[in-house]
Amino acid sequence: MAIQVPNIDSVLFRVFGQHYSMIQAQYHLYHFSPSTLRKFLTEHGFSLYRAVYSPSINGIALSIKNQWLNTQMMSLGKLGKYTGLLSTSGNADGGVVTWFRRKVALPMLRPIGRLLALIGHGDVFSMYARKV
């Protein structure tokens, strides 16, 4: 069996808390750490033979964005100026945000994602197990 889930035990979850991008309650009814999933599999007759941590950088970028948007909404809300910041769409900035994300932010975050995966704190982990 192969299972891939968000890593609730990641450093990013500890840093971003409720703004951690992998917390998607509408899609994930349960959240696992590597140890809780290992325990669950073992209790149900499986033997773990491999665990892989993903060097995802999207989780880092989206968590930063979530934190920033929440800060902006809180600031605007206190001033009575919140008018649906999250509902705006389109390319009003002429593509500057997209360019910055692709050319600057993501390349800078890639080494951080790799390091987190190496130390077992990647955003996503996969476990491979066999029925015993």
CSV table of N, CA, C and O in Angstrom, one decimal:
chain,number,residue,atom,x,y,z
A,1,MET,N,0.8,-1.2,0.0
A,1,MET,CA,0.0,0.0,0.0
A,1,MET,C,0.9,1.2,0.0
A,1,MET,O,1.9,1.3,0.6
A,2,ALA,N,0.5,2.2,-0.7
A,2,ALA,CA,1.2,3.5,-0.7
A,2,ALA,C,0.2,4.6,-0.3
A,2,ALA,O,-0.9,4.7,-0.8
A,3,ILE,N,0.7,5.4,0.7
A,3,ILE,CA,-0.2,6.5,1.2
A,3,ILE,C,0.7,7.8,1.2
A,3,ILE,O,1.8,7.8,1.6
A,4,GLN,N,0.1,8.8,0.7
A,4,GLN,CA,0.7,10.1,0.8
A,4,GLN,C,-0.2,11.1,1.4
A,4,GLN,O,-1.4,11.3,1.0
A,5,VAL,N,0.3,11.8,2.5
A,5,VAL,CA,-0.5,12.7,3.3
A,5,VAL,C,0.3,13.9,3.7
A,5,VAL,O,1.5,13.9,3.7
A,6,PRO,N,-0.4,15.0,4.0
A,6,PRO,CA,0.3,16.2,4.6
A,6,PRO,C,1.0,15.8,5.9
A,6,PRO,O,0.5,15.0,6.7
A,7,ASN,N,2.1,16.4,6.2
A,7,ASN,CA,2.9,16.1,7.4
A,7,ASN,C,2.5,17.1,8.5
A,7,ASN,O,3.0,18.2,8.6
A,8,ILE,N,1.6,16.7,9.4
A,8,ILE,CA,1.2,17.6,10.5
A,8,ILE,C,2.3,17.8,11.5
A,8,ILE,O,2.2,18.7,12.4
A,9,ASP,N,3.4,17.1,11.4
A,9,ASP,CA,4.5,17.2,12.4
A,9,ASP,C,5.6,18.0,11.7
A,9,ASP,O,6.7,18.1,12.3
A,10,SER,N,5.4,18.7,10.7
A,10,SER,CA,6.4,19.5,10.0
A,10,SER,C,6.7,20.8,10.7
A,10,SER,O,5.9,21.3,11.5
A,11,VAL,N,7.9,21.3,10.5
A,11,VAL,CA,8.3,22.6,11.1
A,11,VAL,C,7.4,23.7,10.6
A,11,VAL,O,7.0,24.6,11.4
A,12,LEU,N,6.9,23.6,9.4
A,12,LEU,CA,6.1,24.6,8.8
A,12,LEU,C,4.7,24.7,9.6
A,12,LEU,O,4.2,25.8,9.8
A,13,PHE,N,4.2,23.5,10.0
A,13,PHE,CA,3.0,23.6,10.8
A,13,PHE,C,3.2,24.3,12.1
A,13,PHE,O,2.4,25.1,12.5
A,14,ARG,N,4.3,24.0,12.7
A,14,ARG,CA,4.6,24.7,14.0
A,14,ARG,C,4.8,26.2,13.8
A,14,ARG,O,4.4,27.0,14.6
A,15,VAL,N,5.4,26.6,12.7
A,15,VAL,CA,5.6,28.0,12.4
A,15,VAL,C,4.3,28.7,12.0
A,15,VAL,O,4.0,29.8,12.6
A,16,PHE,N,3.5,28.1,11.1
A,16,PHE,CA,2.4,28.8,10.6
A,16,PHE,C,1.1,28.5,11.3
A,16,PHE,O,0.1,29.2,11.1
A,17,GLY,N,1.0,27.4,12.0
A,17,GLY,CA,-0.2,27.1,12.7
A,17,GLY,C,-1.5,27.0,11.8
A,17,GLY,O,-1.4,26.3,10.8
A,18,GLN,N,-2.5,27.8,12.1
A,18,GLN,CA,-3.7,27.7,11.3
A,18,GLN,C,-3.6,28.2,9.9
A,18,GLN,O,-4.4,28.0,9.1
A,19,HIS,N,-2.5,28.9,9.6
A,19,HIS,CA,-2.2,29.4,8.2
A,19,HIS,C,-1.4,28.4,7.4
A,19,HIS,O,-1.1,28.7,6.2
A,20,TYR,N,-1.0,27.3,8.0
A,20,TYR,CA,-0.3,26.2,7.3
A,20,TYR,C,-1.1,25.7,6.1
A,20,TYR,O,-2.3,25.3,6.3
A,21,SER,N,-0.6,25.8,4.9
A,21,SER,CA,-1.4,25.6,3.7
A,21,SER,C,-1.9,24.1,3.5
A,21,SER,O,-2.8,23.9,2.8
A,22,MET,N,-1.2,23.2,4.2
A,22,MET,CA,-1.6,21.8,4.1
A,22,MET,C,-2.8,21.4,4.9
A,22,MET,O,-3.4,20.3,4.8
A,23,ILE,N,-3.3,22.3,5.8
A,23,ILE,CA,-4.5,22.1,6.6
A,23,ILE,C,-5.7,22.5,5.7
A,23,ILE,O,-6.0,23.6,5.6
A,24,GLN,N,-6.2,21.5,5.1
A,24,GLN,CA,-7.4,21.7,4.2
A,24,GLN,C,-8.5,20.8,4.7
A,24,GLN,O,-8.7,19.7,4.2
A,25,ALA,N,-9.3,21.3,5.7
A,25,ALA,CA,-10.3,20.5,6.3
A,25,ALA,C,-11.3,20.0,5.4
A,25,ALA,O,-11.9,18.9,5.6
A,26,GLN,N,-11.6,20.7,4.3
A,26,GLN,CA,-12.6,20.2,3.3
A,26,GLN,C,-12.1,18.9,2.6
A,26,GLN,O,-12.9,18.2,2.1
A,27,TYR,N,-10.8,18.7,2.6
A,27,TYR,CA,-10.2,17.5,1.9
A,27,TYR,C,-9.6,16.5,2.8
A,27,TYR,O,-9.6,15.3,2.5
A,28,HIS,N,-9.1,16.9,3.9
A,28,HIS,CA,-8.4,16.1,4.9
A,28,HIS,C,-9.2,16.0,6.2
A,28,HIS,O,-9.2,16.9,7.0
A,29,LEU,N,-9.9,14.8,6.4
A,29,LEU,CA,-10.7,14.7,7.6
A,29,LEU,C,-9.8,14.4,8.8
A,29,LEU,O,-10.1,14.7,9.9
A,30,TYR,N,-8.6,13.8,8.6
A,30,TYR,CA,-7.7,13.4,9.6
A,30,TYR,C,-6.3,13.9,9.2
A,30,TYR,O,-6.0,13.9,8.0
A,31,HIS,N,-5.5,14.3,10.1
A,31,HIS,CA,-4.1,14.7,9.8
A,31,HIS,C,-3.2,13.8,10.6
A,31,HIS,O,-3.4,13.4,11.7
A,32,PHE,N,-2.1,13.4,9.9
A,32,PHE,CA,-1.1,12.4,10.5
A,32,PHE,C,0.3,13.0,10.6
A,32,PHE,O,0.7,13.8,9.7
A,33,SER,N,1.0,12.5,11.6
A,33,SER,CA,2.4,12.7,11.6
A,33,SER,C,3.0,11.4,11.2
A,33,SER,O,2.3,10.4,11.1
A,34,PRO,N,4.3,11.3,10.8
A,34,PRO,CA,4.8,10.0,10.4
A,34,PRO,C,4.6,9.0,11.5
A,34,PRO,O,4.3,7.8,11.2
A,35,SER,N,4.8,9.4,12.8
A,35,SER,CA,4.6,8.4,13.9
A,35,SER,C,3.2,7.9,14.0
A,35,SER,O,2.9,6.7,14.3
A,36,THR,N,2.2,8.8,13.9
A,36,THR,CA,0.8,8.4,14.1
A,36,THR,C,0.4,7.5,12.9
A,36,THR,O,-0.4,6.5,13.1
A,37,LEU,N,0.8,7.8,11.7
A,37,LEU,CA,0.5,6.9,10.5
A,37,LEU,C,1.2,5.6,10.7
A,37,LEU,O,0.6,4.5,10.4
A,38,ARG,N,2.4,5.6,11.1
A,38,ARG,CA,3.1,4.3,11.3
A,38,ARG,C,2.4,3.4,12.3
A,38,ARG,O,2.2,2.3,12.1
A,39,LYS,N,2.0,4.1,13.4
A,39,LYS,CA,1.2,3.3,14.5
A,39,LYS,C,-0.1,2.8,13.9
A,39,LYS,O,-0.5,1.7,14.2
A,40,PHE,N,-0.8,3.6,13.2
A,40,PHE,CA,-2.1,3.2,12.6
A,40,PHE,C,-1.9,2.0,11.6
A,40,PHE,O,-2.6,1.0,11.7
A,41,LEU,N,-0.9,2.1,10.8
A,41,LEU,CA,-0.6,1.0,9.8
A,41,LEU,C,-0.2,-0.3,10.6
A,41,LEU,O,-0.7,-1.4,10.3
A,42,THR,N,0.6,-0.2,11.6
A,42,THR,CA,1.0,-1.3,12.4
A,42,THR,C,-0.2,-2.0,13.1
A,42,THR,O,-0.3,-3.2,13.1
A,43,GLU,N,-1.0,-1.2,13.7
A,43,GLU,CA,-2.2,-1.7,14.4
A,43,GLU,C,-3.2,-2.4,13.5
A,43,GLU,O,-4.0,-3.2,13.9
A,44,HIS,N,-3.1,-2.1,12.2
A,44,HIS,CA,-4.0,-2.7,11.2
A,44,HIS,C,-3.3,-3.8,10.3
A,44,HIS,O,-3.8,-4.1,9.2
A,45,GLY,N,-2.2,-4.3,10.9
A,45,GLY,CA,-1.6,-5.5,10.2
A,45,GLY,C,-0.6,-5.2,9.1
A,45,GLY,O,-0.4,-6.0,8.2
A,46,PHE,N,-0.1,-4.0,9.0
A,46,PHE,CA,0.8,-3.6,7.9
A,46,PHE,C,2.2,-3.5,8.5
A,46,PHE,O,2.4,-3.1,9.6
A,47,SER,N,3.2,-3.7,7.6
A,47,SER,CA,4.6,-3.6,8.0
A,47,SER,C,5.2,-2.4,7.1
A,47,SER,O,5.1,-2.6,5.9
A,48,LEU,N,5.6,-1.4,7.7
A,48,LEU,CA,6.2,-0.3,7.0
A,48,LEU,C,7.6,-0.7,6.4
A,48,LEU,O,8.4,-1.2,7.1
A,49,TYR,N,7.8,-0.4,5.1
A,49,TYR,CA,9.1,-0.7,4.6
A,49,TYR,C,9.8,0.5,4.0
A,49,TYR,O,11.0,0.5,3.6
A,50,ARG,N,9.1,1.6,3.9
A,50,ARG,CA,9.7,2.8,3.3
A,50,ARG,C,8.9,4.1,3.7
A,50,ARG,O,7.7,4.1,3.6
A,51,ALA,N,9.6,5.1,4.0
A,51,ALA,CA,8.9,6.5,4.2
A,51,ALA,C,9.7,7.5,3.4
A,51,ALA,O,11.0,7.5,3.4
A,52,VAL,N,9.1,8.3,2.7
A,52,VAL,CA,9.7,9.4,1.8
A,52,VAL,C,9.1,10.7,2.2
A,52,VAL,O,7.9,10.8,2.2
A,53,TYR,N,9.9,11.7,2.4
A,53,TYR,CA,9.5,13.1,2.7
A,53,TYR,C,9.6,13.9,1.4
A,53,TYR,O,10.7,13.9,0.8
A,54,SER,N,8.6,14.6,1.0
A,54,SER,CA,8.6,15.5,-0.2
A,54,SER,C,9.3,16.8,0.1
A,54,SER,O,9.0,17.5,1.1
A,55,PRO,N,10.2,17.3,-0.8
A,55,PRO,CA,10.7,18.6,-0.7
A,55,PRO,C,9.9,19.7,-1.3
A,55,PRO,O,10.3,20.5,-2.1
A,56,SER,N,8.6,19.7,-0.9
A,56,SER,CA,7.6,20.6,-1.5
A,56,SER,C,8.0,22.0,-1.1
A,56,SER,O,8.3,22.3,0.0
A,57,ILE,N,7.9,22.9,-2.1
A,57,ILE,CA,8.0,24.4,-1.8
A,57,ILE,C,6.7,25.1,-1.9
A,57,ILE,O,6.6,26.2,-1.4
A,58,ASN,N,5.7,24.5,-2.5
A,58,ASN,CA,4.4,25.1,-2.6
A,58,ASN,C,3.8,25.4,-1.2
A,58,ASN,O,3.2,26.4,-1.0
A,59,GLY,N,4.0,24.4,-0.3
A,59,GLY,CA,3.5,24.5,1.0
A,59,GLY,C,4.1,25.7,1.7
A,59,GLY,O,3.4,26.5,2.4
A,60,ILE,N,5.4,26.0,1.5
A,60,ILE,CA,6.0,27.1,2.2
A,60,ILE,C,5.4,28.4,1.6
A,60,ILE,O,5.0,29.3,2.3
A,61,ALA,N,5.4,28.5,0.2
A,61,ALA,CA,4.9,29.7,-0.4
A,61,ALA,C,3.5,30.0,-0.1
A,61,ALA,O,3.1,31.1,0.2
A,62,LEU,N,2.6,29.0,-0.1
A,62,LEU,CA,1.2,29.2,0.2
A,62,LEU,C,1.0,29.5,1.7
A,62,LEU,O,0.1,30.3,2.0
A,63,SER,N,1.8,29.0,2.6
A,63,SER,CA,1.6,29.3,4.0
A,63,SER,C,2.0,30.8,4.2
A,63,SER,O,1.4,31.5,5.0
A,64,ILE,N,3.1,31.2,3.6
A,64,ILE,CA,3.5,32.6,3.7
A,64,ILE,C,2.4,33.5,3.1
A,64,ILE,O,2.0,34.5,3.8
A,65,LYS,N,1.8,33.1,2.0
A,65,LYS,CA,0.7,33.9,1.4
A,65,LYS,C,-0.5,33.9,2.4
A,65,LYS,O,-1.1,35.0,2.6
A,66,ASN,N,-0.9,32.8,2.9
A,66,ASN,CA,-2.0,32.7,3.9
A,66,ASN,C,-1.8,33.6,5.1
A,66,ASN,O,-2.7,34.3,5.5
A,67,GLN,N,-0.6,33.6,5.6
A,67,GLN,CA,-0.2,34.4,6.8
A,67,GLN,C,-0.3,35.9,6.4
A,67,GLN,O,-0.9,36.7,7.1
A,68,TRP,N,0.2,36.3,5.2
A,68,TRP,CA,0.2,37.6,4.8
A,68,TRP,C,-1.2,38.1,4.5
A,68,TRP,O,-1.6,39.2,5.0
A,69,LEU,N,-2.0,37.3,3.8
A,69,LEU,CA,-3.4,37.7,3.6
A,69,LEU,C,-4.2,37.9,4.9
A,69,LEU,O,-5.0,38.8,5.0
A,70,ASN,N,-4.0,37.0,5.8
A,70,ASN,CA,-4.7,37.1,7.1
A,70,ASN,C,-4.3,38.4,7.8
A,70,ASN,O,-5.1,39.1,8.3
A,71,THR,N,-3.0,38.7,7.8
A,71,THR,CA,-2.5,40.0,8.4
A,71,THR,C,-3.2,41.2,7.7
A,71,THR,O,-3.6,42.1,8.4
A,72,GLN,N,-3.2,41.1,6.4
A,72,GLN,CA,-3.8,42.2,5.6
A,72,GLN,C,-5.3,42.4,6.0
A,72,GLN,O,-5.8,43.5,6.2
A,73,MET,N,-6.0,41.3,6.0
A,73,MET,CA,-7.5,41.3,6.3
A,73,MET,C,-7.7,41.8,7.7
A,73,MET,O,-8.6,42.6,7.9
A,74,MET,N,-6.9,41.4,8.7
A,74,MET,CA,-7.0,41.9,10.1
A,74,MET,C,-6.8,43.4,10.1
A,74,MET,O,-7.5,44.1,10.8
A,75,SER,N,-5.8,43.9,9.4
A,75,SER,CA,-5.5,45.3,9.4
A,75,SER,C,-6.6,46.1,8.8
A,75,SER,O,-7.0,47.1,9.4
A,76,LEU,N,-7.1,45.6,7.7
A,76,LEU,CA,-8.2,46.3,7.0
A,76,LEU,C,-9.5,46.3,7.8
A,76,LEU,O,-10.2,47.2,7.9
A,77,GLY,N,-9.7,45.1,8.5
A,77,GLY,CA,-10.9,44.9,9.3
A,77,GLY,C,-10.9,45.9,10.5
A,77,GLY,O,-11.9,46.5,10.8
A,78,LYS,N,-9.7,46.1,11.1
A,78,LYS,CA,-9.6,47.0,12.2
A,78,LYS,C,-9.9,48.5,11.8
A,78,LYS,O,-10.4,49.3,12.5
A,79,LEU,N,-9.5,48.8,10.5
A,79,LEU,CA,-9.8,50.1,10.0
A,79,LEU,C,-11.2,50.3,9.4
A,79,LEU,O,-11.5,51.3,9.0
A,80,GLY,N,-11.9,49.2,9.4
A,80,GLY,CA,-13.2,49.2,8.8
A,80,GLY,C,-13.2,49.3,7.2
A,80,GLY,O,-14.1,49.7,6.6
A,81,LYS,N,-12.1,48.9,6.6
A,81,LYS,CA,-11.9,49.0,5.2
A,81,LYS,C,-11.9,47.6,4.5
A,81,LYS,O,-11.6,47.6,3.3
A,82,TYR,N,-12.2,46.6,5.1
A,82,TYR,CA,-12.2,45.3,4.5
A,82,TYR,C,-13.3,45.2,3.5
A,82,TYR,O,-14.5,45.3,3.8
A,83,THR,N,-13.0,44.9,2.2
A,83,THR,CA,-14.0,44.9,1.2
A,83,THR,C,-13.9,43.6,0.3
A,83,THR,O,-14.2,43.6,-0.9
A,84,GLY,N,-13.3,42.6,0.9
A,84,GLY,CA,-13.2,41.3,0.1
A,84,GLY,C,-11.9,41.2,-0.6
A,84,GLY,O,-11.9,40.9,-1.8
A,85,LEU,N,-10.8,41.4,0.1
A,85,LEU,CA,-9.5,41.3,-0.4
A,85,LEU,C,-9.3,40.0,-1.2
A,85,LEU,O,-8.7,39.9,-2.2
A,86,LEU,N,-9.8,38.9,-0.6
A,86,LEU,CA,-9.5,37.6,-1.2
A,86,LEU,C,-10.4,37.3,-2.4
A,86,LEU,O,-10.1,36.4,-3.2
A,87,SER,N,-11.4,38.1,-2.6
A,87,SER,CA,-12.3,37.8,-3.8
A,87,SER,C,-11.8,38.5,-5.1
A,87,SER,O,-12.4,38.3,-6.1
A,88,THR,N,-10.8,39.3,-5.0
A,88,THR,CA,-10.3,39.9,-6.2
A,88,THR,C,-9.6,38.9,-7.1
A,88,THR,O,-9.0,38.0,-6.6
A,89,SER,N,-9.8,39.0,-8.4
A,89,SER,CA,-9.1,38.1,-9.3
A,89,SER,C,-8.6,38.9,-10.5
A,89,SER,O,-8.9,40.1,-10.6
A,90,GLY,N,-8.0,38.1,-11.4
A,90,GLY,CA,-7.5,38.8,-12.6
A,90,GLY,C,-6.0,39.0,-12.5
A,90,GLY,O,-5.4,38.6,-11.6
A,91,ASN,N,-5.5,39.8,-13.4
A,91,ASN,CA,-4.1,40.0,-13.5
A,91,ASN,C,-3.9,41.5,-13.4
A,91,ASN,O,-3.2,42.1,-14.2
A,92,ALA,N,-4.5,42.2,-12.4
A,92,ALA,CA,-4.4,43.6,-12.2
A,92,ALA,C,-3.0,44.2,-12.1
A,92,ALA,O,-2.7,45.3,-12.4
A,93,ASP,N,-2.1,43.3,-11.6
A,93,ASP,CA,-0.7,43.8,-11.4
A,93,ASP,C,0.2,43.6,-12.6
A,93,ASP,O,1.4,43.8,-12.5
A,94,GLY,N,-0.4,43.2,-13.7
A,94,GLY,CA,0.4,43.0,-14.9
A,94,GLY,C,1.3,41.8,-14.9
A,94,GLY,O,2.2,41.7,-15.7
A,95,GLY,N,1.0,40.9,-14.0
A,95,GLY,CA,1.8,39.7,-13.9
A,95,GLY,C,3.0,39.8,-13.0
A,95,GLY,O,3.8,38.8,-13.0
A,96,VAL,N,3.2,40.9,-12.3
A,96,VAL,CA,4.4,41.1,-11.5
A,96,VAL,C,4.4,40.0,-10.4
A,96,VAL,O,5.5,39.4,-10.1
A,97,VAL,N,3.3,39.8,-9.7
A,97,VAL,CA,3.2,38.8,-8.7
A,97,VAL,C,3.6,37.4,-9.2
A,97,VAL,O,4.4,36.7,-8.5
A,98,THR,N,3.0,37.0,-10.3
A,98,THR,CA,3.4,35.7,-10.9
A,98,THR,C,4.8,35.6,-11.2
A,98,THR,O,5.5,34.6,-10.9
A,99,TRP,N,5.4,36.7,-11.8
A,99,TRP,CA,6.8,36.7,-12.2
A,99,TRP,C,7.7,36.6,-10.9
A,99,TRP,O,8.6,35.8,-10.8
A,100,PHE,N,7.3,37.3,-9.9
A,100,PHE,CA,8.1,37.3,-8.6
A,100,PHE,C,8.0,35.9,-8.0
A,100,PHE,O,9.1,35.4,-7.6
A,101,ARG,N,6.9,35.3,-8.0
A,101,ARG,CA,6.7,34.0,-7.4
A,101,ARG,C,7.6,32.9,-8.2
A,101,ARG,O,8.3,32.2,-7.5
A,102,ARG,N,7.5,33.0,-9.5
A,102,ARG,CA,8.2,32.0,-10.3
A,102,ARG,C,9.7,32.2,-10.3
A,102,ARG,O,10.5,31.3,-10.3
A,103,LYS,N,10.1,33.4,-10.5
A,103,LYS,CA,11.6,33.8,-10.7
A,103,LYS,C,12.4,34.1,-9.4
A,103,LYS,O,13.6,34.0,-9.4
A,104,VAL,N,11.7,34.5,-8.4
A,104,VAL,CA,12.4,34.9,-7.2
A,104,VAL,C,12.1,34.0,-6.0
A,104,VAL,O,12.9,33.3,-5.4
A,105,ALA,N,10.8,34.0,-5.6
A,105,ALA,CA,10.4,33.3,-4.3
A,105,ALA,C,10.6,31.8,-4.4
A,105,ALA,O,11.2,31.3,-3.5
A,106,LEU,N,10.1,31.2,-5.4
A,106,LEU,CA,10.2,29.7,-5.4
A,106,LEU,C,11.6,29.2,-5.5
A,106,LEU,O,12.0,28.3,-4.8
A,107,PRO,N,12.5,29.8,-6.4
A,107,PRO,CA,13.9,29.4,-6.4
A,107,PRO,C,14.6,29.6,-5.0
A,107,PRO,O,15.4,28.8,-4.6
A,108,MET,N,14.2,30.6,-4.3
A,108,MET,CA,14.8,30.9,-3.0
A,108,MET,C,14.3,29.9,-2.0
A,108,MET,O,15.0,29.5,-1.1
A,109,LEU,N,13.1,29.4,-2.1
A,109,LEU,CA,12.5,28.5,-1.2
A,109,LEU,C,12.9,27.0,-1.4
A,109,LEU,O,12.8,26.2,-0.5
A,110,ARG,N,13.3,26.7,-2.6
A,110,ARG,CA,13.6,25.3,-3.0
A,110,ARG,C,14.7,24.7,-2.1
A,110,ARG,O,14.4,23.6,-1.6
A,111,PRO,N,15.8,25.4,-1.7
A,111,PRO,CA,16.7,24.7,-0.8
A,111,PRO,C,16.1,24.5,0.6
A,111,PRO,O,16.5,23.5,1.3
A,112,ILE,N,15.3,25.4,1.0
A,112,ILE,CA,14.6,25.2,2.3
A,112,ILE,C,13.7,23.9,2.3
A,112,ILE,O,13.7,23.1,3.2
A,113,GLY,N,13.0,23.8,1.2
A,113,GLY,CA,12.1,22.6,1.0
A,113,GLY,C,13.0,21.3,1.1
A,113,GLY,O,12.6,20.3,1.7
A,114,ARG,N,14.1,21.3,0.4
A,114,ARG,CA,15.0,20.1,0.3
A,114,ARG,C,15.5,19.8,1.7
A,114,ARG,O,15.6,18.6,2.1
A,115,LEU,N,15.9,20.8,2.4
A,115,LEU,CA,16.5,20.6,3.8
A,115,LEU,C,15.4,20.0,4.7
A,115,LEU,O,15.7,19.1,5.4
A,116,LEU,N,14.2,20.6,4.7
A,116,LEU,CA,13.1,20.1,5.5
A,116,LEU,C,12.8,18.6,5.2
A,116,LEU,O,12.6,17.8,6.1
A,117,ALA,N,12.8,18.2,3.9
A,117,ALA,CA,12.6,16.9,3.5
A,117,ALA,C,13.7,16.0,4.1
A,117,ALA,O,13.4,14.9,4.6
A,118,LEU,N,14.9,16.4,4.0
A,118,LEU,CA,16.1,15.6,4.5
A,118,LEU,C,16.0,15.3,6.0
A,118,LEU,O,16.4,14.2,6.4
A,119,ILE,N,15.5,16.2,6.7
A,119,ILE,CA,15.4,16.0,8.2
A,119,ILE,C,14.0,15.5,8.6
A,119,ILE,O,13.7,15.5,9.8
A,120,GLY,N,13.2,15.1,7.6
A,120,GLY,CA,11.9,14.4,8.0
A,120,GLY,C,10.8,15.4,8.3
A,120,GLY,O,9.8,15.0,9.0
A,121,HIS,N,10.9,16.6,7.8
A,121,HIS,CA,9.9,17.6,8.0
A,121,HIS,C,9.3,18.2,6.8
A,121,HIS,O,8.8,19.4,6.8
A,122,GLY,N,9.3,17.4,5.7
A,122,GLY,CA,8.7,17.9,4.4
A,122,GLY,C,7.2,18.1,4.6
A,122,GLY,O,6.6,17.5,5.5
A,123,ASP,N,6.6,18.9,3.8
A,123,ASP,CA,5.2,19.2,3.8
A,123,ASP,C,4.3,17.9,3.7
A,123,ASP,O,3.3,17.8,4.2
A,124,VAL,N,4.8,17.0,2.9
A,124,VAL,CA,4.1,15.8,2.5
A,124,VAL,C,5.0,14.6,2.7
A,124,VAL,O,6.2,14.7,2.5
A,125,PHE,N,4.4,13.5,3.2
A,125,PHE,CA,5.3,12.3,3.3
A,125,PHE,C,4.5,11.2,2.7
A,125,PHE,O,3.2,11.2,2.7
A,126,SER,N,5.2,10.2,2.2
A,126,SER,CA,4.6,9.0,1.6
A,126,SER,C,5.1,7.8,2.5
A,126,SER,O,6.3,7.8,2.9
A,127,MET,N,4.2,6.9,2.7
A,127,MET,CA,4.6,5.6,3.4
A,127,MET,C,4.2,4.5,2.6
A,127,MET,O,3.1,4.5,2.0
A,128,TYR,N,5.1,3.5,2.5
A,128,TYR,CA,4.8,2.3,1.8
A,128,TYR,C,4.8,1.1,2.8
A,128,TYR,O,5.8,1.0,3.6
A,129,ALA,N,3.8,0.3,2.7
A,129,ALA,CA,3.6,-0.7,3.7
A,129,ALA,C,3.1,-2.0,3.0
A,129,ALA,O,2.5,-1.9,1.9
A,130,ARG,N,3.3,-3.1,3.6
A,130,ARG,CA,2.8,-4.4,3.1
A,130,ARG,C,2.0,-5.1,4.2
A,130,ARG,O,2.3,-4.9,5.4
A,131,LYS,N,1.0,-5.8,3.8
A,131,LYS,CA,0.2,-6.5,4.8
A,131,LYS,C,1.0,-7.7,5.2
A,131,LYS,O,1.5,-8.5,4.4
A,132,VAL,N,1.0,-7.9,6.5
A,132,VAL,CA,1.8,-9.1,7.1
A,132,VAL,C,0.9,-10.2,7.4
A,132,VAL,O,-0.3,-10.1,7.5
